[in-house]
Short mmCIF file of C-alpha atoms in Angstrom, two decimals:
data_model
loop_
_atom_site.label_atom_id
_atom_site.label_comp_id
_atom_site.label_asym_id
_atom_site.label_seq_id
_atom_site.Cartn_x
_atom_site.Cartn_y
_atom_site.Cartn_z
CA UNK Z 178 3.12 -19.66 21.68
CA UNK Z 179 2.86 -19.81 17.91
CA UNK Z 180 5.60 -21.94 16.67
CA UNK Z 181 6.42 -19.97 13.76
CA UNK Z 182 7.57 -16.99 15.72
CA UNK Z 183 10.91 -18.64 16.26
CA UNK Z 184 11.56 -18.46 12.47
CA UNK Z 185 11.29 -14.84 12.41
CA UNK Z 186 14.17 -12.97 14.36
CA UNK Z 187 12.39 -9.82 14.61
CA UNK Z 188 9.29 -11.49 16.07
CA UNK Z 189 11.03 -13.82 18.15
CA UNK Z 190 13.37 -11.17 19.89
CA UNK Z 191 10.29 -8.90 20.50
CA UNK Z 192 11.90 -6.00 18.31
CA UNK Z 193 8.72 -5.94 16.15
CA UNK Z 194 6.66 -6.69 19.22
CA UNK Z 195 3.03 -6.89 18.24
CA UNK Z 196 3.40 -6.64 14.44
CA UNK Z 197 -0.03 -6.13 12.68
CA UNK Z 198 1.26 -4.42 9.59
CA UNK Z 199 1.72 -7.58 7.49
CA UNK Z 200 -0.44 -6.23 4.46
CA UNK Z 201 2.35 -3.63 3.98
CA UNK Z 202 5.32 -5.90 4.67
CA UNK Z 203 5.72 -9.28 6.41
CA UNK Z 204 8.69 -10.06 8.32
CA UNK Z 205 11.25 -12.28 6.54
CA UNK Z 206 11.47 -16.02 7.52
CA UNK Z 207 14.76 -17.43 8.51
CA UNK Z 208 14.87 -20.21 5.91
CA UNK Z 209 14.75 -17.27 3.50
CA UNK Z 210 17.55 -15.22 4.97
CA UNK Z 211 19.63 -18.47 5.42
CA UNK Z 212 19.45 -19.36 1.60
CA UNK Z 213 20.14 -15.77 0.65
CA UNK Z 214 23.16 -15.60 2.94
CA UNK Z 215 24.46 -19.05 1.70
CA UNK Z 216 24.25 -17.70 -1.78
CA UNK Z 217 25.95 -14.47 -1.00
CA UNK Z 218 28.86 -16.22 0.92
CA UNK Z 219 29.40 -19.20 -1.26
CA UNK Z 220 27.54 -18.98 -4.53
CA UNK Z 221 27.65 -15.50 -5.77
CA UNK Z 222 28.04 -14.98 -9.41
CA UNK Z 223 26.11 -13.31 -12.17
CA UNK Z 224 23.57 -15.53 -13.99
CA UNK Z 225 22.69 -16.32 -17.55
CA UNK Z 226 26.23 -15.65 -18.99
CA UNK Z 227 29.12 -17.18 -17.18
CA UNK Z 228 30.32 -20.84 -17.88
CA UNK Z 229 32.71 -21.44 -15.11
CA UNK Z 230 31.48 -23.73 -12.27
CA UNK Z 231 30.45 -20.92 -9.90
CA UNK Z 232 28.50 -19.10 -12.47
CA UNK Z 233 26.81 -22.35 -13.51
CA UNK Z 234 25.76 -23.04 -9.88
CA UNK Z 235 24.35 -19.63 -9.54
CA UNK Z 236 22.37 -19.86 -12.65
CA UNK Z 237 21.05 -23.20 -11.42
CA UNK Z 238 20.08 -21.58 -8.13
CA UNK Z 239 18.32 -18.65 -10.00
CA UNK Z 240 16.38 -21.16 -12.25
CA UNK Z 241 15.67 -23.30 -9.41
CA UNK Z 242 14.06 -20.19 -7.61
CA UNK Z 243 12.04 -19.54 -10.74
CA UNK Z 244 10.71 -23.16 -10.65
CA UNK Z 245 9.83 -22.75 -6.89
CA UNK Z 246 7.81 -19.71 -7.58
CA UNK Z 247 6.08 -21.24 -10.59
CA UNK Z 248 5.16 -24.20 -8.37
CA UNK Z 249 3.82 -21.86 -5.61
CA UNK Z 250 1.61 -20.21 -8.29
CA UNK Z 251 0.51 -23.61 -9.86
CA UNK Z 252 2.19 -22.75 -13.23
CA UNK Z 253 2.64 -25.61 -15.63
CA UNK Z 254 6.02 -24.22 -16.94
CA UNK Z 255 8.67 -22.26 -14.89
CA UNK Z 256 9.40 -20.16 -17.90
CA UNK Z 257 5.90 -18.51 -17.57
CA UNK Z 258 7.34 -16.81 -14.41
CA UNK Z 259 9.16 -13.52 -14.95
CA UNK Z 260 11.06 -12.03 -12.11
CA UNK Z 261 10.26 -8.33 -11.51
CA UNK Z 262 11.15 -5.96 -8.62
CA UNK Z 263 7.51 -6.51 -7.08
CA UNK Z 264 3.82 -6.63 -7.98
CA UNK Z 265 3.78 -3.06 -9.02
CA UNK Z 266 6.61 -3.44 -11.57
CA UNK Z 267 4.80 -6.68 -12.82
CA UNK Z 268 1.61 -4.80 -13.49
CA UNK Z 269 3.58 -2.01 -15.15
CA UNK Z 270 5.27 -4.56 -17.32
CA UNK Z 271 1.88 -6.11 -18.49
CA UNK Z 272 0.62 -2.59 -19.13
CA UNK Z 273 3.50 -1.75 -21.32
CA UNK Z 274 3.93 -5.13 -23.12
CA UNK Z 275 0.25 -6.26 -23.42
CA UNK Z 276 -0.77 -2.52 -23.86
CA UNK Z 277 1.51 -2.17 -26.87
CA UNK Z 278 -0.99 -3.99 -28.92
CA UNK Z 279 -4.03 -2.07 -27.96
CA UNK Z 280 -5.60 0.76 -30.04
CA UNK Z 281 -7.36 4.02 -29.27
CA UNK Z 282 -11.01 3.20 -28.07
CA UNK Z 283 -10.06 -0.03 -26.58
CA UNK Z 284 -11.15 -0.52 -22.93
CA UNK Z 285 -9.40 -1.72 -19.72
CA UNK Z 286 -11.64 -2.70 -16.72
CA UNK Z 287 -10.37 -2.39 -13.19
CA UNK Z 288 -12.05 -2.77 -9.76
CA UNK Z 289 -13.08 0.16 -7.68
CA UNK Z 290 -11.27 -1.11 -4.68
CA UNK Z 291 -7.85 -1.81 -6.19
CA UNK Z 292 -4.43 -0.64 -4.90
CA UNK Z 293 -3.18 2.20 -6.81
CA UNK Z 294 -0.65 -0.21 -8.22
CA UNK Z 295 -3.56 -1.86 -10.15
CA UNK Z 296 -5.11 1.52 -11.11
CA UNK Z 297 -2.34 4.03 -12.10
CA UNK Z 298 -0.39 1.87 -14.58
CA UNK Z 299 -3.72 1.47 -16.48
CA UNK Z 300 -4.57 5.15 -16.28
CA UNK Z 301 -1.11 5.89 -17.68
CA UNK Z 302 -1.62 3.25 -20.44
CA UNK Z 303 -4.99 4.86 -21.25
CA UNK Z 304 -3.38 8.30 -21.54
CA UNK Z 305 -0.63 6.99 -23.78
CA UNK Z 306 -2.94 5.05 -26.07
CA UNK Z 307 -6.20 6.71 -25.90
CA UNK Z 308 -7.85 3.96 -24.10
CA UNK Z 309 -10.83 3.98 -21.80
CA UNK Z 310 -10.68 2.98 -18.06
CA UNK Z 311 -13.87 1.29 -17.15
CA UNK Z 312 -14.40 0.81 -13.28
CA UNK Z 313 -16.11 -2.19 -11.93
CA UNK Z 314 -17.72 -0.71 -8.68
CA UNK Z 315 -17.67 -2.22 -5.13
CA UNK Z 316 -20.78 -2.39 -2.99
CA UNK Z 317 -21.00 -0.94 0.52
CA UNK Z 318 -19.13 -3.78 2.01
CA UNK Z 319 -16.04 -3.48 -0.33
CA UNK Z 320 -16.92 -6.43 -2.51
CA UNK Z 321 -16.58 -5.99 -6.23
CA UNK Z 322 -20.02 -6.13 -7.88
CA UNK Z 323 -19.24 -8.79 -10.22
CA UNK Z 324 -22.78 -8.91 -11.37
CA UNK Z 325 -22.33 -5.55 -13.01
CA UNK Z 326 -19.55 -6.99 -15.33
CA UNK Z 327 -22.02 -8.08 -17.81
CA UNK Z 328 -23.21 -4.66 -18.41
CA UNK Z 329 -19.71 -3.11 -18.22
CA UNK Z 330 -17.96 -5.44 -20.55
CA UNK Z 331 -18.05 -4.47 -24.15
CA UNK Z 332 -16.70 -5.53 -27.43
CA UNK Z 333 -13.81 -3.22 -26.79
CA UNK Z 334 -12.84 -4.59 -23.47
CA UNK Z 335 -9.30 -5.76 -23.79
CA UNK Z 336 -8.33 -6.67 -20.37
CA UNK Z 337 -9.88 -7.07 -16.77
CA UNK Z 338 -7.49 -6.29 -13.79
CA UNK Z 339 -8.77 -6.95 -10.30
CA UNK Z 340 -7.28 -7.80 -6.98
CA UNK Z 341 -7.40 -11.45 -5.46
CA UNK Z 342 -7.90 -9.91 -2.06
CA UNK Z 343 -8.30 -6.25 -0.82
CA UNK Z 344 -5.50 -4.75 1.03
CA UNK Z 345 -8.02 -2.50 2.99
CA UNK Z 346 -10.95 -4.86 3.90
CA UNK Z 347 -9.51 -8.30 3.31
CA UNK Z 348 -12.41 -8.99 1.03
CA UNK Z 349 -11.54 -11.95 -1.34
CA UNK Z 350 -12.55 -11.50 -4.90
CA UNK Z 351 -14.46 -14.47 -6.42
CA UNK Z 352 -11.75 -14.52 -9.30
CA UNK Z 353 -13.04 -17.54 -10.77
CA UNK Z 354 -16.50 -16.10 -11.74
CA UNK Z 355 -14.57 -13.18 -13.38
CA UNK Z 356 -12.11 -15.44 -15.33
CA UNK Z 357 -15.09 -17.59 -16.39
CA UNK Z 358 -17.06 -14.71 -17.70
CA UNK Z 359 -14.00 -13.18 -19.32
CA UNK Z 360 -12.92 -16.30 -20.95
CA UNK Z 361 -16.20 -16.68 -22.80
CA UNK Z 362 -15.56 -13.29 -24.36
CA UNK Z 363 -11.84 -13.87 -24.93
CA UNK Z 364 -10.80 -11.19 -22.47
CA UNK Z 365 -7.46 -11.66 -20.56
CA UNK Z 366 -7.70 -11.34 -16.81
CA UNK Z 367 -4.87 -9.95 -14.48
CA UNK Z 368 -5.04 -10.85 -10.89
CA UNK Z 369 -3.16 -8.82 -8.33
CA UNK Z 370 -2.06 -11.43 -5.79
CA UNK Z 371 0.14 -9.26 -3.79
CA UNK Z 372 -2.14 -9.59 -0.53
CA UNK Z 373 -3.21 -13.11 -1.23
CA UNK Z 374 0.31 -14.56 -1.54
CA UNK Z 375 1.27 -14.39 2.07
CA UNK Z 376 -1.64 -16.58 2.93
CA UNK Z 377 -0.68 -19.86 1.09
CA UNK Z 378 0.03 -21.11 -2.48
CA UNK Z 379 -2.20 -20.19 -5.38
CA UNK Z 380 -3.28 -22.09 -8.52
CA UNK Z 381 -3.34 -19.92 -11.52
CA UNK Z 382 -4.55 -22.91 -13.58
CA UNK Z 383 -7.70 -23.33 -11.51
CA UNK Z 384 -8.24 -19.62 -11.22
CA UNK Z 385 -8.27 -19.40 -14.97
CA UNK Z 386 -6.42 -16.07 -15.23
CA UNK Z 387 -3.85 -14.96 -17.83
CA UNK Z 388 -1.63 -12.80 -15.60
CA UNK Z 389 -0.91 -13.13 -11.79
CA UNK Z 390 1.34 -10.89 -9.91
CA UNK Z 391 2.82 -11.05 -6.43
CA UNK Z 392 5.50 -9.47 -4.20
CA UNK Z 393 8.32 -11.09 -2.11
CA UNK Z 394 7.96 -8.74 0.76
CA UNK Z 395 4.43 -9.70 1.44
CA UNK Z 396 5.10 -13.36 1.57
CA UNK Z 397 7.95 -13.65 3.97
CA UNK Z 398 10.60 -12.95 1.38
CA UNK Z 399 13.00 -10.22 0.68
CA UNK Z 400 12.20 -6.74 -0.61
CA UNK Z 401 12.70 -5.65 -4.19
CA UNK Z 402 11.60 -8.93 -5.82
CA UNK Z 403 8.35 -10.06 -7.18
CA UNK Z 404 6.94 -12.09 -10.06
CA UNK Z 405 4.75 -12.11 -12.99
CA UNK Z 406 3.17 -15.24 -14.14
CA UNK Z 407 1.60 -15.03 -17.58
CA UNK Z 408 0.08 -17.77 -19.83
CA UNK Z 409 2.69 -18.92 -22.24
CA UNK Z 410 0.64 -18.40 -25.24
CA UNK Z 411 0.38 -14.72 -24.36
CA UNK Z 412 3.91 -14.31 -23.45
CA UNK Z 413 5.22 -15.63 -26.55
CA UNK Z 414 3.54 -12.89 -28.60
CA UNK Z 415 4.31 -9.85 -26.13
CA UNK Z 416 6.97 -7.36 -27.02
CA UNK Z 417 9.70 -6.61 -24.34
CA UNK Z 418 9.09 -3.81 -21.81
CA UNK Z 419 12.60 -2.82 -20.94
CA UNK Z 420 15.68 -3.33 -23.34
CA UNK Z 421 19.26 -4.11 -22.33
CA UNK Z 422 21.39 -7.09 -21.86
CA UNK Z 423 20.25 -10.61 -21.17
CA UNK Z 424 17.04 -10.18 -23.03
CA UNK Z 425 18.38 -10.58 -26.58
CA UNK Z 426 19.41 -13.40 -28.78
CA UNK Z 427 21.45 -11.04 -31.29
CA UNK Z 428 22.02 -7.32 -31.48
CA UNK Z 429 23.33 -5.37 -34.52
CA UNK Z 430 22.93 -1.91 -35.74
CA UNK Z 431 20.46 -3.37 -38.09
CA UNK Z 432 18.23 -4.37 -35.39
CA UNK Z 433 17.81 -6.62 -32.36
CA UNK Z 434 16.37 -10.04 -31.93
CA UNK Z 435 14.76 -10.63 -28.63
CA UNK Z 436 15.14 -13.63 -26.39
CA UNK Z 437 12.19 -16.01 -25.88
CA UNK Z 438 10.29 -15.58 -22.54
CA UNK Z 439 10.98 -15.34 -19.75
CA UNK Z 440 14.40 -13.77 -20.62
CA UNK Z 441 12.80 -11.25 -22.91
CA UNK Z 442 11.29 -9.51 -19.97
CA UNK Z 443 14.32 -9.50 -17.64
CA UNK Z 444 16.71 -7.03 -19.17
CA UNK Z 445 19.84 -6.49 -17.21
CA UNK Z 446 21.35 -8.36 -14.32
CA UNK Z 447 18.42 -9.45 -12.15
CA UNK Z 448 18.35 -9.29 -8.54
CA UNK Z 449 19.78 -12.67 -8.06
CA UNK Z 450 19.88 -12.97 -4.35
CA UNK Z 451 16.37 -11.57 -3.97
CA UNK Z 452 15.05 -14.05 -6.59
CA UNK Z 453 16.78 -16.88 -4.73
CA UNK Z 454 15.26 -15.57 -1.52
CA UNK Z 455 11.82 -15.51 -3.25
CA UNK Z 456 12.20 -19.01 -4.29
CA UNK Z 457 13.04 -20.13 -0.64
CA UNK Z 458 10.05 -18.32 0.50
CA UNK Z 459 7.93 -20.02 -1.92
CA UNK Z 460 9.48 -23.39 -1.04
CA UNK Z 461 8.90 -22.78 2.72
CA UNK Z 462 5.31 -21.76 2.13
CA UNK Z 463 4.36 -24.66 0.09
CA UNK Z 464 5.61 -26.96 2.76
CA UNK Z 465 3.22 -25.57 5.38
CA UNK Z 466 -0.17 -27.03 6.52
CA UNK Z 467 -2.45 -24.09 5.11
CA UNK Z 468 -5.79 -25.66 6.40
CA UNK Z 469 -4.62 -25.23 9.97
CA UNK Z 470 -2.98 -21.86 9.21
CA UNK Z 471 -6.00 -20.61 7.57
CA UNK Z 472 -8.17 -21.60 10.52
CA UNK Z 473 -5.93 -20.04 13.02
CA UNK Z 474 -5.73 -16.71 10.95
CA UNK Z 475 -9.61 -16.83 10.68
CA UNK Z 476 -9.93 -17.20 14.55
CA UNK Z 477 -7.32 -14.42 15.27
CA UNK Z 478 -9.29 -12.09 12.93
CA UNK Z 479 -12.47 -12.97 14.62
CA UNK Z 480 -10.62 -12.01 17.89
CA UNK Z 481 -9.65 -8.70 16.47
CA UNK Z 482 -13.29 -7.98 15.38
CA UNK Z 483 -14.32 -8.88 18.88
CA UNK Z 484 -12.06 -6.48 20.41
CA UNK Z 485 -13.09 -3.52 18.08
CA UNK Z 486 -16.68 -4.30 18.51
CA UNK Z 487 -16.59 -3.84 22.29
CA UNK Z 488 -16.20 -0.09 21.57
CA UNK Z 489 -19.00 2.18 20.40
CA UNK Z 490 -16.65 4.81 19.02
CA UNK Z 491 -15.17 2.12 16.69
CA UNK Z 492 -16.75 1.23 13.27
CA UNK Z 493 -15.17 -1.65 11.38
CA UNK Z 494 -14.98 -1.31 7.66
CA UNK Z 495 -15.52 -5.14 7.71
CA UNK Z 496 -17.27 -6.24 4.60
CA UNK Z 497 -20.64 -7.76 5.66
CA UNK Z 498 -20.62 -11.29 5.11
CA UNK Z 499 -16.91 -11.38 5.14
CA UNK Z 500 -16.76 -11.38 8.77
CA UNK Z 501 -14.46 -13.97 10.15
CA UNK Z 502 -15.73 -17.53 9.39
CA UNK Z 503 -18.47 -16.79 6.97
CA UNK Z 504 -16.85 -16.64 3.62
CA UNK Z 505 -13.24 -16.54 2.47
CA UNK Z 506 -11.37 -13.63 3.56
CA UNK Z 507 -7.80 -12.38 4.25
CA UNK Z 508 -6.81 -11.54 7.87
CA UNK Z 509 -6.98 -7.77 7.12
CA UNK Z 510 -9.31 -5.23 8.56
CA UNK Z 511 -9.88 -1.59 8.69
CA UNK Z 512 -11.62 0.49 11.23
CA UNK Z 513 -12.30 4.06 12.05
CA UNK Z 514 -12.59 5.66 15.46
CA UNK Z 515 -15.06 8.50 16.17
CA UNK Z 516 -13.03 11.81 16.77
CA UNK Z 517 -9.70 10.22 16.19
CA UNK Z 518 -7.55 10.29 13.12
CA UNK Z 519 -5.79 7.13 11.78
CA UNK Z 520 -2.42 8.63 12.17
CA UNK Z 521 -3.05 9.68 15.77
CA UNK Z 522 -4.33 6.16 16.45
CA UNK Z 523 -1.31 4.65 14.84
CA UNK Z 524 1.07 6.92 16.87
CA UNK Z 525 -0.54 6.05 20.19
CA UNK Z 526 -0.93 2.32 19.35
CA UNK Z 527 2.72 2.23 18.09
CA UNK Z 528 3.82 3.79 21.35
CA UNK Z 529 2.06 0.86 23.02
CA UNK Z 530 4.16 -1.56 20.96
CA UNK Z 531 1.37 -2.32 18.38
CA UNK Z 532 2.35 -1.75 14.63
CA UNK Z 533 -0.67 -0.65 12.63
CA UNK Z 534 -1.03 1.32 9.38
CA UNK Z 535 -3.15 4.45 9.04
CA UNK Z 536 -4.12 6.30 5.90
CA UNK Z 537 -5.72 5.61 2.56
CA UNK Z 538 -3.62 2.37 2.07
CA UNK Z 539 -2.96 3.46 -1.49
CA UNK Z 540 -6.66 2.87 -2.36
CA UNK Z 541 -8.06 6.35 -2.35
CA UNK Z 542 -10.83 5.29 -4.72
CA UNK Z 543 -12.08 2.85 -2.28
CA UNK Z 544 -11.81 5.35 0.55
CA UNK Z 545 -14.00 7.66 -1.57
CA UNK Z 546 -16.52 4.82 -2.21
CA UNK Z 547 -16.64 4.38 1.70
CA UNK Z 548 -16.88 8.16 2.26
CA UNK Z 549 -13.82 8.25 4.34
CA UNK Z 550 -10.39 9.99 3.95
CA UNK Z 551 -8.50 7.16 5.82
CA UNK Z 552 -8.81 4.17 8.01
CA UNK Z 553 -6.49 2.24 10.45
CA UNK Z 554 -5.65 -1.16 9.36
CA UNK Z 555 -4.65 -4.38 11.19
CA UNK Z 556 -3.33 -7.23 9.22
CA UNK Z 557 -2.35 -10.55 10.41
CA UNK Z 558 0.25 -13.21 9.26
CA UNK Z 559 1.02 -16.77 10.22
CA UNK Z 560 3.21 -15.77 13.15
CA UNK Z 561 0.60 -13.73 15.04
CA UNK Z 562 -1.13 -15.30 17.99
CA UNK Z 563 -3.40 -14.46 20.97
CA UNK Z 564 -0.56 -12.60 22.68
CA UNK Z 565 -0.87 -10.07 19.89
CA UNK Z 566 -4.68 -9.78 20.34
CA UNK Z 567 -4.16 -9.20 23.97
CA UNK Z 568 -1.66 -6.53 23.25
CA UNK Z 569 -4.04 -5.13 20.64
CA UNK Z 570 -6.88 -5.07 23.10
CA UNK Z 571 -4.88 -3.27 25.80
CA UNK Z 572 -3.51 -0.60 23.30
CA UNK Z 573 -6.97 0.10 21.86
CA UNK Z 574 -8.28 0.86 25.37
CA UNK Z 575 -5.38 3.20 25.98
CA UNK Z 576 -5.68 4.82 22.66
CA UNK Z 577 -9.42 5.56 23.13
CA UNK Z 578 -8.46 7.15 26.58
CA UNK Z 579 -5.63 9.20 25.06
CA UNK Z 580 -7.56 10.38 22.16
CA UNK Z 581 -10.87 11.22 23.91
CA UNK T 579 2.69 7.39 29.80
CA UNK T 580 4.01 5.82 26.43
CA UNK T 581 6.49 7.49 24.15
CA UNK T 582 3.70 8.72 21.91
CA UNK T 583 1.35 10.23 24.80
CA UNK T 584 3.34 13.46 25.07
CA UNK T 585 2.13 14.74 21.75
CA UNK T 586 -1.59 14.43 22.89
CA UNK T 587 -1.64 16.80 25.79
CA UNK T 588 -4.42 19.11 26.67
CA UNK T 589 -2.99 22.00 24.66
CA UNK T 590 -2.85 20.20 21.38
CA UNK T 591 -6.20 18.75 21.98
CA UNK T 592 -7.58 22.22 22.69
CA UNK T 593 -5.98 23.71 19.58
CA UNK T 594 -7.28 20.76 17.39
CA UNK T 595 -10.79 21.33 18.63
CA UNK T 596 -10.61 25.05 17.55
CA UNK T 597 -9.83 23.96 14.02
CA UNK T 598 -13.58 23.44 13.66
CA UNK T 599 -14.04 27.19 13.93
CA UNK T 600 -12.25 27.84 10.66
CA UNK T 601 -14.88 28.58 8.08
CA UNK T 602 -14.89 28.69 4.37
CA UNK T 603 -13.98 32.16 2.73
CA UNK T 604 -16.07 32.62 -0.47
CA UNK T 605 -14.33 35.79 -1.68
CA UNK T 606 -10.79 34.70 -0.76
CA UNK T 607 -7.88 36.34 -2.63
CA UNK T 608 -6.06 33.05 -2.84
CA UNK T 609 -6.67 29.31 -2.18
CA UNK T 610 -4.36 26.32 -2.00
CA UNK T 611 -4.63 22.72 -1.29
CA UNK T 612 -1.70 21.07 0.29
CA UNK T 613 -1.41 17.33 0.51
CA UNK T 614 0.64 14.88 2.61
CA UNK T 615 1.18 12.38 -0.13
CA UNK T 616 2.23 9.73 2.42
CA UNK T 617 -1.07 9.63 4.26
CA UNK T 618 -3.55 11.54 2.13
CA UNK T 619 -4.23 14.34 4.50
CA UNK T 620 -5.11 17.52 2.85
CA UNK T 621 -5.35 21.25 4.07
CA UNK T 622 -7.21 23.62 1.95
CA UNK T 623 -6.30 27.18 2.97
CA UNK T 624 -8.12 30.34 1.79
CA UNK T 625 -6.73 33.79 2.61
CA UNK T 626 -8.75 37.15 2.17
CA UNK T 627 -6.24 40.16 1.94
CA UNK T 628 -6.66 43.77 2.29
CA UNK T 629 -3.61 45.23 0.70
CA UNK T 630 -0.77 43.51 2.56
CA UNK T 631 -2.82 42.83 5.69
CA UNK T 632 -4.53 39.48 6.24
CA UNK T 633 -8.21 40.23 6.62
CA UNK T 634 -9.35 36.64 7.20
CA UNK T 635 -8.08 33.10 6.90
CA UNK T 636 -10.08 30.00 6.52
CA UNK T 637 -10.38 26.82 4.62
CA UNK T 638 -10.87 23.00 5.42
CA UNK T 639 -8.66 20.63 7.33
CA UNK T 640 -8.87 16.94 6.70
CA UNK T 641 -6.09 15.68 8.68
CA UNK T 642 -4.74 14.20 12.03
CA UNK T 643 -4.79 16.22 15.36
CA UNK T 644 -1.49 17.87 14.73
CA UNK T 645 -2.56 19.12 11.35
CA UNK T 646 -5.62 20.42 12.91
CA UNK T 647 -3.84 22.17 15.77
CA UNK T 648 -1.42 23.84 13.49
CA UNK T 649 -4.14 25.12 11.29
CA UNK T 650 -5.91 26.54 14.51
CA UNK T 651 -2.68 28.29 15.51
CA UNK T 652 -2.51 29.91 12.13
CA UNK T 653 -6.14 30.80 12.26
CA UNK T 654 -5.74 32.38 15.74
CA UNK T 655 -2.49 34.32 14.92
CA UNK T 656 -2.75 35.67 11.38
CA UNK T 657 -6.06 37.69 10.89
CA UNK T 658 -5.51 41.32 11.20
CA UNK T 659 -1.70 41.26 10.78
CA UNK T 660 0.57 41.97 7.89
CA UNK T 661 1.16 39.07 5.58
CA UNK T 662 4.73 39.05 6.58
CA UNK T 663 3.71 37.69 9.98
CA UNK T 664 2.81 34.33 8.21
CA UNK T 665 6.34 34.22 6.73
CA UNK T 666 7.67 34.60 10.31
CA UNK T 667 5.34 31.86 11.58
CA UNK T 668 6.55 29.41 9.08
CA UNK T 669 10.06 30.14 9.85
CA UNK T 670 9.30 29.72 13.64
CA UNK T 671 7.44 26.62 13.10
CA UNK T 672 10.42 25.10 11.19
CA UNK T 673 12.82 26.32 13.94
CA UNK T 674 10.84 24.95 16.73
CA UNK T 675 10.63 21.50 15.17
CA UNK T 676 14.15 21.34 13.80
CA UNK T 677 16.11 22.48 16.99
CA UNK T 678 13.61 23.24 19.58
CA UNK T 679 13.89 27.13 19.34
CA UNK T 680 10.85 28.47 21.21
CA UNK T 681 8.39 30.47 19.25
CA UNK T 682 8.02 34.09 20.16
CA UNK T 683 5.68 37.07 19.62
CA UNK T 684 2.52 36.40 17.49
CA UNK T 685 3.53 32.71 17.25
CA UNK T 686 3.89 31.70 21.02
CA UNK T 687 1.02 29.31 20.44
CA UNK T 688 3.43 27.27 18.43
CA UNK T 689 5.28 26.19 21.57
CA UNK T 690 2.30 23.66 22.11
CA UNK T 691 4.23 21.52 19.59
CA UNK T 692 7.42 21.45 21.50
CA UNK T 693 6.78 17.71 22.36
CA UNK T 694 6.47 16.95 18.53
CA UNK T 695 10.24 17.94 18.05
CA UNK T 696 11.08 14.44 19.03
CA UNK T 697 8.74 12.74 16.78
CA UNK T 698 10.33 13.62 13.43
CA UNK T 699 7.98 11.51 11.39
CA UNK T 700 5.22 13.98 12.55
CA UNK T 701 6.90 17.13 11.67
CA UNK T 702 5.20 17.08 8.12
CA UNK T 703 1.82 17.12 9.95
CA UNK T 704 2.67 20.38 11.83
CA UNK T 705 4.01 21.98 8.82
CA UNK T 706 1.25 20.97 6.28
CA UNK T 707 -0.96 23.92 7.08
CA UNK T 708 1.93 26.41 7.00
CA UNK T 709 3.01 25.05 3.67
CA UNK T 710 -0.54 25.53 2.39
CA UNK T 711 -0.41 29.14 3.46
CA UNK T 712 3.02 29.73 2.06
CA UNK T 713 1.85 28.41 -1.41
CA UNK T 714 -1.38 30.33 -1.22
CA UNK T 715 0.39 33.63 -0.64
CA UNK T 716 2.88 32.90 -3.26
CA UNK T 717 0.09 32.78 -5.65
CA UNK T 718 -0.92 36.38 -4.78
CA UNK T 719 2.70 37.80 -5.15
CA UNK T 720 2.72 40.77 -7.39
CA UNK T 721 -0.88 40.79 -7.90
CA UNK T 722 -2.18 43.08 -5.20
#
């Protein structure tokens, strides 16, 4: 049995049974809940203000969590990390703060296969500021057609926002090529790392991006917390997004002076316990052997593909060339079944104890590009093992019979 | 049989298959798209009226088996009836799902959805075509 399973109570107890919906939310790790419970029981206090010992310890724990997340992301300075409620909020923060300096006619480029969280905030910004949204298309296998960037970038391109890994197909974006092309033209790049973060630490320095976002609930951490990393040179000049307490140096009715980053972007009492939990998740993940885990995830992905490919009624929306073992991919795959709707598939599979996700996966433009309304998605995490594949295999066979 | 299988009995499958018989109505008096924002399913309903009578009902269904089956029930029950029958159908569908009240009269076909009552997360699937019809007819209120 996979040794990680014992660190996840819902997995170990069997309550989550065959949990293959990790792209939506991973289970939370015991080292994370332990640290959160410890803080709530023995260290709870507000942060950034109090000077009594308990408050000092709470603030230290909060800032230590920031440092943990920074280390997980390969950031050179912990103050480049801003706690948000998740990746969606982080992207919205950039859309507002960075977008404040943009002018009518400027352009934002996004990938066609993005999650709605990396489309809608930019559409809303375009609406507010009179900008143009330029779409970098995907090819038939779900990969961004990076070669088309050359033609789509213009002297009005002000930001490129792409995913690090697709939440639908598992296709991994070659982000270094994108950042390299963008840097030559002085265009900042935002990487949506929500899916990638659950599969090991990242290195924003080597990626060469300017903004990177992630969510705690997809990396074995708590819900309601995420982070934005931004290059410090950019952060220094950005205006705040939300106003309130804790993000100022001085307030009077003549005006307000804003605090330096990261506090400028963290108005109000932050979700302290959740931030500490995210830090615990980052610490735990940094301590794991990712070469082994990645190999195991790849082998299980291949096993899932083998199960699906046995059945003629099933088509896998597996990016060609991204099949397990060929090129980097996340252990996420989507499939359709002839004559069966994804919700019906998930209903039957769920009844067999297999948790899958059916629908458009908040990626309707990608569904349109594929010419489908919805798919069924299986997504793995480090605690999945061959017993899950066996259960998936049995449930698939049963589902095909029920929905014949 | 698992907990989910009771939904997918022969009656539901038969109804869902009949949804393919719904054609488009080019000269419809009203048309409405209803979306399930959680999953992206969409039902387009088109209704042709003759006074207060429903002359024909058609449209396009992009949804799960329950959405298709519910659309087929409407398509089978409503044409040739007074528009008030649809209001009754919507009420009977909601009553069946909420407390298991058996459907009667023109809407006896709804009883195929009795097993769905215990699957609250799927009630919206059954109701989606009804909500599309409800909104569609609301567009015609006072215009005919």
